[in-house]
Short mmCIF file of C-alpha atoms in Angstrom, two decimals:
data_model
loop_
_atom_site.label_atom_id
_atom_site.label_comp_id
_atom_site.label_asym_id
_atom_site.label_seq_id
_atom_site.Cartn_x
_atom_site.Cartn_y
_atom_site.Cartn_z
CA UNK V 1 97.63 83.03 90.24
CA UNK V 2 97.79 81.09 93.97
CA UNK V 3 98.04 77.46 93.52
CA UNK V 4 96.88 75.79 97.48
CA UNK V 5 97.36 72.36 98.77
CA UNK V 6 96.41 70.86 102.28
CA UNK V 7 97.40 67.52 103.74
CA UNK V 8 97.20 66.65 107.15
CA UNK V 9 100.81 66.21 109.21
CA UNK V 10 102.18 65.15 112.13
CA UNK V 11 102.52 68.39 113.72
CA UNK V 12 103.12 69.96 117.19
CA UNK V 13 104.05 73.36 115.79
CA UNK V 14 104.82 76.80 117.34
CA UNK V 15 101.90 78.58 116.12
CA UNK V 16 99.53 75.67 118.35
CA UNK V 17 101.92 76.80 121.47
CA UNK V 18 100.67 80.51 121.04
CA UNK V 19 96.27 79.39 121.59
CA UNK V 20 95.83 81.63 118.32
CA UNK V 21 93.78 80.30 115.35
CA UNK V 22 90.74 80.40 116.98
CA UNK V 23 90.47 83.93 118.36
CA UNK V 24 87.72 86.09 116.70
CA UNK V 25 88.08 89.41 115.48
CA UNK V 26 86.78 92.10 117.44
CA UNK V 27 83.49 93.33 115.86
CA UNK V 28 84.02 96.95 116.89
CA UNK V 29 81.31 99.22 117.17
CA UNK V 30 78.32 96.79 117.07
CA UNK V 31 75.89 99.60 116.24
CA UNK V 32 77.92 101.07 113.58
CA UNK V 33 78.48 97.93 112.07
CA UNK V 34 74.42 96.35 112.69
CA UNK V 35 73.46 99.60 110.81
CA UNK V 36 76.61 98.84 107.84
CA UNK V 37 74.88 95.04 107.56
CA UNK V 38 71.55 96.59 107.26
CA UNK V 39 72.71 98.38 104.43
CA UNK V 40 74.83 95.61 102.77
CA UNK V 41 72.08 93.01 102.77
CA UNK V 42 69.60 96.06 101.22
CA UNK V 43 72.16 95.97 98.52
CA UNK V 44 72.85 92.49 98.25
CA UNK V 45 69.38 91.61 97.81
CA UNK V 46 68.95 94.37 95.24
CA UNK V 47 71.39 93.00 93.12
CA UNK V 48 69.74 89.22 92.67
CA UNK V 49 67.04 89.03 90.65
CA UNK V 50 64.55 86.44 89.44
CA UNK V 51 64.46 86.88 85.38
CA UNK V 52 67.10 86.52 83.04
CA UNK V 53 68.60 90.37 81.28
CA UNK V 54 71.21 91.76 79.28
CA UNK V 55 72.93 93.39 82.44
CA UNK V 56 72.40 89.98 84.55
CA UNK V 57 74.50 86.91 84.84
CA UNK V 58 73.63 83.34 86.06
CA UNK V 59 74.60 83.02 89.79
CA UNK V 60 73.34 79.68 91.62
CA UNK V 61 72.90 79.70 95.06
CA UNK V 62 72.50 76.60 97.67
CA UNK V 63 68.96 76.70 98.67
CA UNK V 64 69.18 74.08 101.63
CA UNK V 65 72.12 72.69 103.99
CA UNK V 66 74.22 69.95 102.08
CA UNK V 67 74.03 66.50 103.34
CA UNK V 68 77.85 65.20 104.11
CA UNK V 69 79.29 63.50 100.61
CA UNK V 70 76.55 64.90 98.77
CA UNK V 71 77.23 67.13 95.77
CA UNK V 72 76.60 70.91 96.52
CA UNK V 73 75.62 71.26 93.01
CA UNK V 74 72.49 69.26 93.39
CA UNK V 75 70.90 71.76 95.90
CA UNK V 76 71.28 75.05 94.00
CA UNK V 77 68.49 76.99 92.64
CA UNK V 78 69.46 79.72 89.89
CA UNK V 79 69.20 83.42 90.18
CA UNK V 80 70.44 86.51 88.33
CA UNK V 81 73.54 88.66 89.37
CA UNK V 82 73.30 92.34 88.14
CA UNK V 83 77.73 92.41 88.99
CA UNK V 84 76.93 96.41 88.95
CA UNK V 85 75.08 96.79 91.64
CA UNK V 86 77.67 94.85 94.20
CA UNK V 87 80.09 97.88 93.73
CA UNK V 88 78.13 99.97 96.29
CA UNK V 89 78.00 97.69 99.15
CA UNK V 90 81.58 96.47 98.08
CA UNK V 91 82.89 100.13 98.52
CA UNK V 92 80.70 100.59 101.23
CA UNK V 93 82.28 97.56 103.39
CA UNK V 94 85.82 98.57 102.53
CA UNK V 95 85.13 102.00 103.71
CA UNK V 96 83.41 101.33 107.24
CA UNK V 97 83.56 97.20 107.53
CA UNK V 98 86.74 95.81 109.28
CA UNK V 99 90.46 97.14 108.68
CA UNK V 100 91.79 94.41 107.85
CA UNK V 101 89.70 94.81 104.83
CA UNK V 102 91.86 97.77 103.75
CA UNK V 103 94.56 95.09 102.23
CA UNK V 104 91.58 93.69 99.64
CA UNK V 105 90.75 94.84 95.88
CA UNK V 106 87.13 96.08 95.48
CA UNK V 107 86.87 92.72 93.45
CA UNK V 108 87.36 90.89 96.42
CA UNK V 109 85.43 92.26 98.58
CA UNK V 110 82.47 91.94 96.17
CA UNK V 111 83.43 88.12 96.08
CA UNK V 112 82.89 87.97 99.71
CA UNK V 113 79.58 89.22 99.51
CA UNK V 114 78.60 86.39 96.78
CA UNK V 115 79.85 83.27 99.06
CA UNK V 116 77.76 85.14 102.12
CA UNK V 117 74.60 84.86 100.09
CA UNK V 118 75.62 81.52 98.26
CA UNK V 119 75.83 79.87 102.02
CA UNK V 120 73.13 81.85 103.20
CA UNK V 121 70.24 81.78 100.74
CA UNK V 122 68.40 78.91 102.79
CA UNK V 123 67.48 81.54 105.43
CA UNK V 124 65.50 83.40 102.85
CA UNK V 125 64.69 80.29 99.96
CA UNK V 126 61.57 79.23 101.61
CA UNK V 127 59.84 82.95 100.85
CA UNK V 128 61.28 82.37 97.23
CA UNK V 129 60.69 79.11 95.91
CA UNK V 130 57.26 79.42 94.94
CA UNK V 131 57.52 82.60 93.37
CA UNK V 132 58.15 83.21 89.75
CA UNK V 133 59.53 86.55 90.00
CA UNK V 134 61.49 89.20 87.56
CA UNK V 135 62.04 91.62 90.23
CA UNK V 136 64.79 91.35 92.93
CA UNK V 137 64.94 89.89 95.94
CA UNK V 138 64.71 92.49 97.95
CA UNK V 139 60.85 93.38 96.67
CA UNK V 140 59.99 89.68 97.40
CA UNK V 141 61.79 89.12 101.11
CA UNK V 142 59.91 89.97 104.07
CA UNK V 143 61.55 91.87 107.00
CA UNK V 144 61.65 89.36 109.24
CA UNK V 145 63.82 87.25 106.67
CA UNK V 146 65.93 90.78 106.08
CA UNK V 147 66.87 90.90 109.46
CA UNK V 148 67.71 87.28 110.02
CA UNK V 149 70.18 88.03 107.39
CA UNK V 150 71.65 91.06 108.82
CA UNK V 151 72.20 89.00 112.02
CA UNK V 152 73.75 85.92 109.57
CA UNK V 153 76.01 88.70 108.08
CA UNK V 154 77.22 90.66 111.29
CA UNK V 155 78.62 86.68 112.92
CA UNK V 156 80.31 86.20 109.79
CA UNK V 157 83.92 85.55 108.76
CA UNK V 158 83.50 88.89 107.07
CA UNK V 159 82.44 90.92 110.10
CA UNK V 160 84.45 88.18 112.74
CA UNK V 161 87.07 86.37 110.63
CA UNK V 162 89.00 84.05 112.16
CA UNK V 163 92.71 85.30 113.25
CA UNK V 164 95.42 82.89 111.37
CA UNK V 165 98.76 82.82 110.88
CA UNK V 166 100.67 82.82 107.50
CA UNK V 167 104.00 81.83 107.76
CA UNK V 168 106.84 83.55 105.10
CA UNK V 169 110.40 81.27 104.69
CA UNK V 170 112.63 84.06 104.05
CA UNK V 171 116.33 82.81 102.39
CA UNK V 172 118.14 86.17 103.32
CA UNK V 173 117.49 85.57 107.26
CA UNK V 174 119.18 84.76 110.38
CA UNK V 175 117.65 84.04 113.62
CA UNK V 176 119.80 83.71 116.58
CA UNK V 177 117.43 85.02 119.08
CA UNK V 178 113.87 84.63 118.12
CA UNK V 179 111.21 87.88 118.60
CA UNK V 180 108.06 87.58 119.10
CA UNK V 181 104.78 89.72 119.78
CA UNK V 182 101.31 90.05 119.44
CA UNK V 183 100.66 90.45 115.65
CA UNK V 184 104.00 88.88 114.30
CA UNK V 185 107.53 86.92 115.08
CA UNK V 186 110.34 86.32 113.27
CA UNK V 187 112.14 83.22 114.14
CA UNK V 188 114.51 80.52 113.04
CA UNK V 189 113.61 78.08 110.64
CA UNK V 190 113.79 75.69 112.98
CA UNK V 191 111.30 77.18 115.69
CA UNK V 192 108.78 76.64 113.39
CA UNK V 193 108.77 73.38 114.43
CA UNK V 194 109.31 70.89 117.47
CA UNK V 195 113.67 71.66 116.80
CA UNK V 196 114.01 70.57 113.27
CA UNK V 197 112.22 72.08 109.92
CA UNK V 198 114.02 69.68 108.06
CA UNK V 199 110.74 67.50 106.70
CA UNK V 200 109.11 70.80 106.53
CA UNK V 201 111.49 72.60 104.34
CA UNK V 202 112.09 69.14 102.03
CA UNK V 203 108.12 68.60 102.21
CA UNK V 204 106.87 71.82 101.22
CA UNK V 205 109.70 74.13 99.92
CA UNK V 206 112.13 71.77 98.19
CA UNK V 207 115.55 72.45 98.19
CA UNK V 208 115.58 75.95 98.48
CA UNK V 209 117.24 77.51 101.12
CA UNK V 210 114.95 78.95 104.33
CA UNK V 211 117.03 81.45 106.70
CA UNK V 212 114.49 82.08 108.27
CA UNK V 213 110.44 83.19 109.11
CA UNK V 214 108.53 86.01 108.80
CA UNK V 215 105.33 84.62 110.85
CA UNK V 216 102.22 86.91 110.39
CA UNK V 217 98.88 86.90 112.64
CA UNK V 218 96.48 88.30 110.59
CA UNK V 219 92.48 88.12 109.28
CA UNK V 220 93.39 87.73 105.85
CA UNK V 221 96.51 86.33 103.61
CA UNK V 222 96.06 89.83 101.84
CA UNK V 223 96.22 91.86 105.58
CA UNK V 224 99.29 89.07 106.51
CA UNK V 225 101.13 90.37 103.29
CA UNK V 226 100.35 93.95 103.96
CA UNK V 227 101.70 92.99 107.51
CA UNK V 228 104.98 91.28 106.01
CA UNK V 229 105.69 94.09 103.70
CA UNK V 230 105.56 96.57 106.97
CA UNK V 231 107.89 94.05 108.55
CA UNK V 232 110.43 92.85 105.31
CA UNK V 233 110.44 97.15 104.87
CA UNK V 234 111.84 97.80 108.12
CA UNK V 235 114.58 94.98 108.07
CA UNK V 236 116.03 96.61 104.68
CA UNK V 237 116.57 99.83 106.67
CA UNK V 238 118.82 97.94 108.88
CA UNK V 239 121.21 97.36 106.10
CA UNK V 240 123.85 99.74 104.50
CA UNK V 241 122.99 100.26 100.92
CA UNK V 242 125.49 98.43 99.40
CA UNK V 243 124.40 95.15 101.29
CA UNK V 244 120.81 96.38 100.33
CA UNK V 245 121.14 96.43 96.88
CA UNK V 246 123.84 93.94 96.15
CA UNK V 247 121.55 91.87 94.30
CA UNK V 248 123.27 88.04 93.35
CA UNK V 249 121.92 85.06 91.60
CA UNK V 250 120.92 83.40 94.80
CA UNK V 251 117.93 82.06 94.54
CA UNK V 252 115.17 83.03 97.45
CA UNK V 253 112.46 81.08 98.23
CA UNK V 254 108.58 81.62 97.50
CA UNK V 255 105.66 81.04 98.74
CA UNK V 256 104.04 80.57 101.96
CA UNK V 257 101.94 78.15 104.78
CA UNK V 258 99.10 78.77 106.22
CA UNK V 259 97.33 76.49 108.90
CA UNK V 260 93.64 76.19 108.91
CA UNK V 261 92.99 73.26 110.99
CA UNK V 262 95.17 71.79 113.89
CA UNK V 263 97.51 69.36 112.21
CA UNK V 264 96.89 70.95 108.72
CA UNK V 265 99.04 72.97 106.56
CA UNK V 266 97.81 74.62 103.44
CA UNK V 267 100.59 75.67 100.93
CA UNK V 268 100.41 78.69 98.19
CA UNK V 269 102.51 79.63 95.51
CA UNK V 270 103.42 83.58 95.57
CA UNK V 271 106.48 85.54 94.22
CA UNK V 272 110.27 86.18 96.08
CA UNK V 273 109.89 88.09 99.54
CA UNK V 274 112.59 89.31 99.20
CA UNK V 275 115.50 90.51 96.36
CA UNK V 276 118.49 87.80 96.12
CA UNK V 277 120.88 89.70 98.22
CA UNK V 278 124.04 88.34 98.91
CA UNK V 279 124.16 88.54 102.83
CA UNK V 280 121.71 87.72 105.11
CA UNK V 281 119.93 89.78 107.78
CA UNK V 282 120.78 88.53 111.36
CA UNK V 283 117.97 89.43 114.25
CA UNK V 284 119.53 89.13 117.42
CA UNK V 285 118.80 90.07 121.39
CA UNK V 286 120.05 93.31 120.74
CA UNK V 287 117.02 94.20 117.69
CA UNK V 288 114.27 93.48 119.94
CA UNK V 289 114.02 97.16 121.54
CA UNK V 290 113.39 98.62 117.79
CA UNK V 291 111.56 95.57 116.76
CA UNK V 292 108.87 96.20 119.01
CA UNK V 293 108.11 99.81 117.42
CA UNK V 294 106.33 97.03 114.91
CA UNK V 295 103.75 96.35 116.48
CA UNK V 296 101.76 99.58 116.58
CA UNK V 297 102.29 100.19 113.57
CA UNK V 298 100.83 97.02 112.54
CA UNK V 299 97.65 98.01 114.46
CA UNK V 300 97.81 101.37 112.40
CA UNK V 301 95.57 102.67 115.63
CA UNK V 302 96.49 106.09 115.04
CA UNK V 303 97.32 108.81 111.97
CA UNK V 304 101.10 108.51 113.01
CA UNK V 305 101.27 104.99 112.76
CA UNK V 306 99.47 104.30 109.65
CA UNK V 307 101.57 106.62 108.26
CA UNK V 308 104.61 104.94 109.14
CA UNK V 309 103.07 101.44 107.86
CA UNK V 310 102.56 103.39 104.71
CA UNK V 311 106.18 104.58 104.37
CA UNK V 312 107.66 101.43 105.02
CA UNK V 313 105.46 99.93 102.23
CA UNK V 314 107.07 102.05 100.28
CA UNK V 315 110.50 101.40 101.19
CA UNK V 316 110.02 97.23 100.83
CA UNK V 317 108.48 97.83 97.28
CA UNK V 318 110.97 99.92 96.14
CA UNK V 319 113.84 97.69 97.84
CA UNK V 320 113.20 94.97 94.40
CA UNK V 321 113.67 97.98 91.99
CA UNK V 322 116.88 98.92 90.17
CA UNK V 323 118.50 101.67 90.84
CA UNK V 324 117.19 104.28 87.79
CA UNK V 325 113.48 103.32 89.39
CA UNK V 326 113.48 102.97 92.97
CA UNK V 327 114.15 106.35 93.95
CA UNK V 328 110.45 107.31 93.05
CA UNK V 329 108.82 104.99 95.33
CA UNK V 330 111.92 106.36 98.11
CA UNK V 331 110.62 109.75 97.61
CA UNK V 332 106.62 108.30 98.17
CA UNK V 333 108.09 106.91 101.66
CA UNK V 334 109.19 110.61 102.54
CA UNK V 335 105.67 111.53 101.45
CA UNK V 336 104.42 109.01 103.54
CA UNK V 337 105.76 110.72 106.81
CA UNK V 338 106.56 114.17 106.28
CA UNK V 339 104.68 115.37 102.58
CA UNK V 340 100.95 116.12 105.21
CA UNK V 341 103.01 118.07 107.06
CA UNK V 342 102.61 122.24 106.29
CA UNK V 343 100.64 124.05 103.52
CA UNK V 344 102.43 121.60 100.33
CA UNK V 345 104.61 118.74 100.17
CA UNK V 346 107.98 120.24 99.47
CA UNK V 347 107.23 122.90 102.76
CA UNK V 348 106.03 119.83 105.25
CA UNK V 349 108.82 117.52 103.38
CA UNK V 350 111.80 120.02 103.74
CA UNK V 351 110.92 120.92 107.40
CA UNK V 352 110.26 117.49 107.98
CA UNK V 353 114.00 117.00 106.75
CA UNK V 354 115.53 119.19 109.24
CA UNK V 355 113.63 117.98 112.60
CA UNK V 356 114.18 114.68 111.93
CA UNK V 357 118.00 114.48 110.99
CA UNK V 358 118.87 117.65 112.69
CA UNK V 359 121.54 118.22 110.70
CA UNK V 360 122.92 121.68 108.23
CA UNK V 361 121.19 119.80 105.02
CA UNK V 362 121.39 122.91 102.19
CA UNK V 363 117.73 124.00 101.38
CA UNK V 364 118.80 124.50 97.86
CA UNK V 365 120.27 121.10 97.52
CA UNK V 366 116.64 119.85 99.23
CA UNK V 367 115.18 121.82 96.98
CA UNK V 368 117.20 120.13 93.89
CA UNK V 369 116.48 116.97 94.69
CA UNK V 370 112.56 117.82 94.90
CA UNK V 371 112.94 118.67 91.25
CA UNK V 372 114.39 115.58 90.13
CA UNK V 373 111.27 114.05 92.06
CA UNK V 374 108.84 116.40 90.11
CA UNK V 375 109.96 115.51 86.72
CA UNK V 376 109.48 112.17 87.50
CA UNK V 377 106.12 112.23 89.02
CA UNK V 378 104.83 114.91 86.25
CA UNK V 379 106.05 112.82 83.34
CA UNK V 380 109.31 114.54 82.85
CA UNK V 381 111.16 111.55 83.12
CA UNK V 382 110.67 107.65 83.03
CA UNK V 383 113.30 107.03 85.26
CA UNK V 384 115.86 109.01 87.32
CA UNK V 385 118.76 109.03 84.80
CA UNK V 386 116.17 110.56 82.18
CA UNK V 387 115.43 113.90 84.24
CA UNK V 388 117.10 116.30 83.08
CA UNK V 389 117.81 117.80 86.66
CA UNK V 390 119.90 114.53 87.03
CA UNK V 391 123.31 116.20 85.59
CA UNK V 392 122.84 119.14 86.75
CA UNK V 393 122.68 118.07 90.32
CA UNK V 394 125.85 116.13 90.47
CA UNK V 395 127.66 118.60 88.61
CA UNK V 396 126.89 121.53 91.33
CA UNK V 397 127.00 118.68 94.15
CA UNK V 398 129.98 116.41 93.14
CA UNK V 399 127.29 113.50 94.51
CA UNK V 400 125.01 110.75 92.58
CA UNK V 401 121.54 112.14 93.66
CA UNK V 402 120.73 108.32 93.16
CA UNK V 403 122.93 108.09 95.98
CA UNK V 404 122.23 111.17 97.82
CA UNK V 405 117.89 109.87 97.80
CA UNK V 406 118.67 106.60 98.90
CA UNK V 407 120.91 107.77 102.05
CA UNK V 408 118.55 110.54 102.70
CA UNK V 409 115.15 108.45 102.47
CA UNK V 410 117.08 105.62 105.43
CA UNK V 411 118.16 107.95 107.36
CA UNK V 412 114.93 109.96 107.62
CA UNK V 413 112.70 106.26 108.12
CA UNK V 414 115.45 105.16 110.64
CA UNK V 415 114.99 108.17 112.97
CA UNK V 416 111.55 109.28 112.55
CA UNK V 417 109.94 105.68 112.88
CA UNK V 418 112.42 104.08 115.09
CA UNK V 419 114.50 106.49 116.62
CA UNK V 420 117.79 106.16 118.90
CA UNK V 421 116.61 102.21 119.50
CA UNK V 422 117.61 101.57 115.57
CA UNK V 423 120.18 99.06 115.76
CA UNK V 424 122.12 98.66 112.58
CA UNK V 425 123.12 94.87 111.05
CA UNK V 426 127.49 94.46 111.53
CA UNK V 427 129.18 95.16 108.05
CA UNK V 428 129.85 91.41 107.11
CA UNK V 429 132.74 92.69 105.10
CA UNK V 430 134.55 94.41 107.81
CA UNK V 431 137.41 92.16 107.43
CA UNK V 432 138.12 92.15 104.02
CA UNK V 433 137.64 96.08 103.45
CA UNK V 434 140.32 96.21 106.51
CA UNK V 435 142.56 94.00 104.68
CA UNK V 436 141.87 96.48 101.59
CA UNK V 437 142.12 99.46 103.02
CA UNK V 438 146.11 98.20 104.66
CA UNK V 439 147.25 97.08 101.02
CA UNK V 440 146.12 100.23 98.96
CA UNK V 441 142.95 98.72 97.19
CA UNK V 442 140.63 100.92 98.38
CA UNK V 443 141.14 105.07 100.42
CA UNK V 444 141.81 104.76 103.65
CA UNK V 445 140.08 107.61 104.21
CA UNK V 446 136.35 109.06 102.86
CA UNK V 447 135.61 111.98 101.00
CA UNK V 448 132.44 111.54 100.38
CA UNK V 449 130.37 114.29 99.15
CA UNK V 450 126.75 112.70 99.73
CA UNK V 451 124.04 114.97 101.29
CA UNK V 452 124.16 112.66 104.65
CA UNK V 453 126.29 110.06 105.96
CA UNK V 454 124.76 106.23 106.01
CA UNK V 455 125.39 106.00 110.01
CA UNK V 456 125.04 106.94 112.23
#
């Protein structure tokens, strides 16, 4: 459930600095998508009807432009939803409407297609209101009326939405040098505003503690968190695993702000962005090179690049999970990238493996590890302790393959995706596991028997 709120501020804000808000969306290929509203409104006017049925549900529409202060309810005429027959031309728009569609449940989309004709029913009321019909609309609207609708549809928000952005506080972040491109930014919590967030934070996020933003430009808050998972994904690869997964009681912040009028923020309720991990990930000059990989993949323009988005979904979901039930979502990321590659997954995963690390990785011990994934994905095994490959591995291997997955699968992301510009975040604890290593507390020295090394 989203609980929104909107009150107008004082505010001269970075997003009104960037002229976005009031961009359109690119329509594409008008023919392709004239001939797709065609369709839609065939649909959409097949599934009102005029009589009351079992199948059929009550679904008012306005039937005339609302006078300012007036009640909409008092200029609503009643027809009759068949909710059946908005599953074509829901799947239909998903398939061949705009991408950023891609991020929305069939549900939605069906919703979208309900306010169109609850707004838009005046264009077509007049051929309808003296009509006592039982059939649908389509049988009683002329052409002329069809097309006017078509026209209505194609120079909508769903067709040309309006480009926002939704801004993410993120606890676990540190901003010294802010980044900033065409489809996102991270920056300090401060840069949201004119120097100081403090009235922000205290206003809208109480006394939680904001790092930092993840600011998203997007058509949709569903596309801006399909965006921010891309984005929250690749920032956990920058971390070793401990720091990763060294989950505390710190408590992150929620929610997000969205601005749909100058001097207007609108506030929703959502779940953490990110786990409560202990240390905090610091974006400085030095991350911008790799950083702006991002960006392409956020446009998912090509195979390649929706595959990486796809992997690094993946890796941000599975970043929450504990340890016995991450590792199946890790091995979905390698799917992600390298599993299309060759005549079956374990062929195009394995050589997939070996290009990208380059390094004398065991086929067998590949191999082993694909089993433990099997057992889990054929219903083997609930979790990774429970396959019964588990043991067996670390006996022949001396290694965790818990371990062994998790190094493999960042590793693999870091150089396929990002390559040689992947800048790892400085071991916070570099001082204290010095001061550990001179007094005896921990080896001085590694023998580690993991499949890869975490770094380089």
């Amino acid at each position: 459930m989203t609980a929104e709120s909107s009150e107008n501020t004082e505010l001269k804000s970075y997003w009104q600095t960037k002229n976005t808000g009031t961009k359109l969306m690119s329509s594409g290929n008008s023919r392709a998508y004239q001939s797709l509203a065609e369709e839609l409104i065939t649909g959409l006017l097949r599934a009102y009807f005029g009589k009351r049925a079992p199948d059929r549900m009550i679904d008012d529409v306005l039937y005339d432009v609302v006078p300012p202060g007036h009640s909409e309810h008092n200029y609503t005429v009643r027809l009759f939803l068949k909710p059946s027959a908005l599953t074509a031309p829901a799947i239909m728009l998903k398939g061949r409407g705009p991408s950023y569609l891609a991020a929305h449940s069939l549900n939605d989309i069906a919703e979208m297609l309900r306010k169109f004709l609850y707004r838009r029913y005046p264009i077509i009321w007049r051929e309808t209101k003296a009509e006592d019909f039982d059939g649908s609309l389509y049988e009683l609207v002329s052409a002329d009326c069809r097309s006017a609708l078509v026209a209505a549809l194609e120079n909508s928000a769903i067709f040309r939405p309006r480009i926002d952005y939704t801004a993410f506080p993120i606890t676990p972040l540190a901003v010294k040098a802010d980044f900033d491109c065409e489809n996102f930014s991270l920056i300090d919590v401060h840069s949201l505003t004119e120097g100081s967030a403090d009235w922000l934070n205290e206003k809208y996020l109480g006394t939680k503690e904001v790092g930092g933003w993840v600011v998203v430009k997007a058509a949709s808050v569903e596309a801006a968190k399909r965006d921010r998972r891309v984005v929250l994904g690749a920032l956990a690869l920058a971390m070793d695993q401990q720091h990763r997964h060294g989950f505390t009681l710190r408590e992150v912040v929620t929610g997000y702000l969205r601005f749909p009028a100058p001097q207007s923020i609108s506030t929703s309720t959502s779940g953490p962005h990110t786990p409560p991990i202990g240390s905090s990930i610091t974006i400085e000059n030095a991350d911008h090179n790799w950083l702006g990989k991002l960006p392409a993949i956020l446009a998912r323009s090509s195979p390649l690049t929706k595959r990486h988005g796809k992997a690094l979904e993946y890796y941000y979901r599975a970043w929450f999970m504990d340890e016995s039930d991450r590792c199946f979502l890790l091995f979905m990321a390698l799917n992600a990238i390298f599993g299309q590659n060759g005549p079956s997954f374990a062929v195009g995963m394995k050589s997939g493996i070996a290009e990208t690390l380059n390094e004398n990785i065991e086929e067998k011990r590949l191999d082993a590890l694909l089993r433990i994934r099997n057992t889990m994905l054929h219903g083997g095994a609930p979790d990774l302790f429970a396959s019964s490959n588990y043991l067996e591995y670390a006996q022949k291997y001396s290694s965790d393959p818990s371990t062994d997955v998790q190094l493999l699968v960042a590793k693999c992301l870091r150089r396929h995706i990002f390559g040689d510009e992947f800048r790892c975040q400085d071991n916070p604890d570099t001082e204290a596991l010095e001061f550990a290593r001179v007094q005896g507390l921990i080896p001085s020295e590694s023998d580690s028997c993991s499949i890869v090394s975490e770094w380089p």
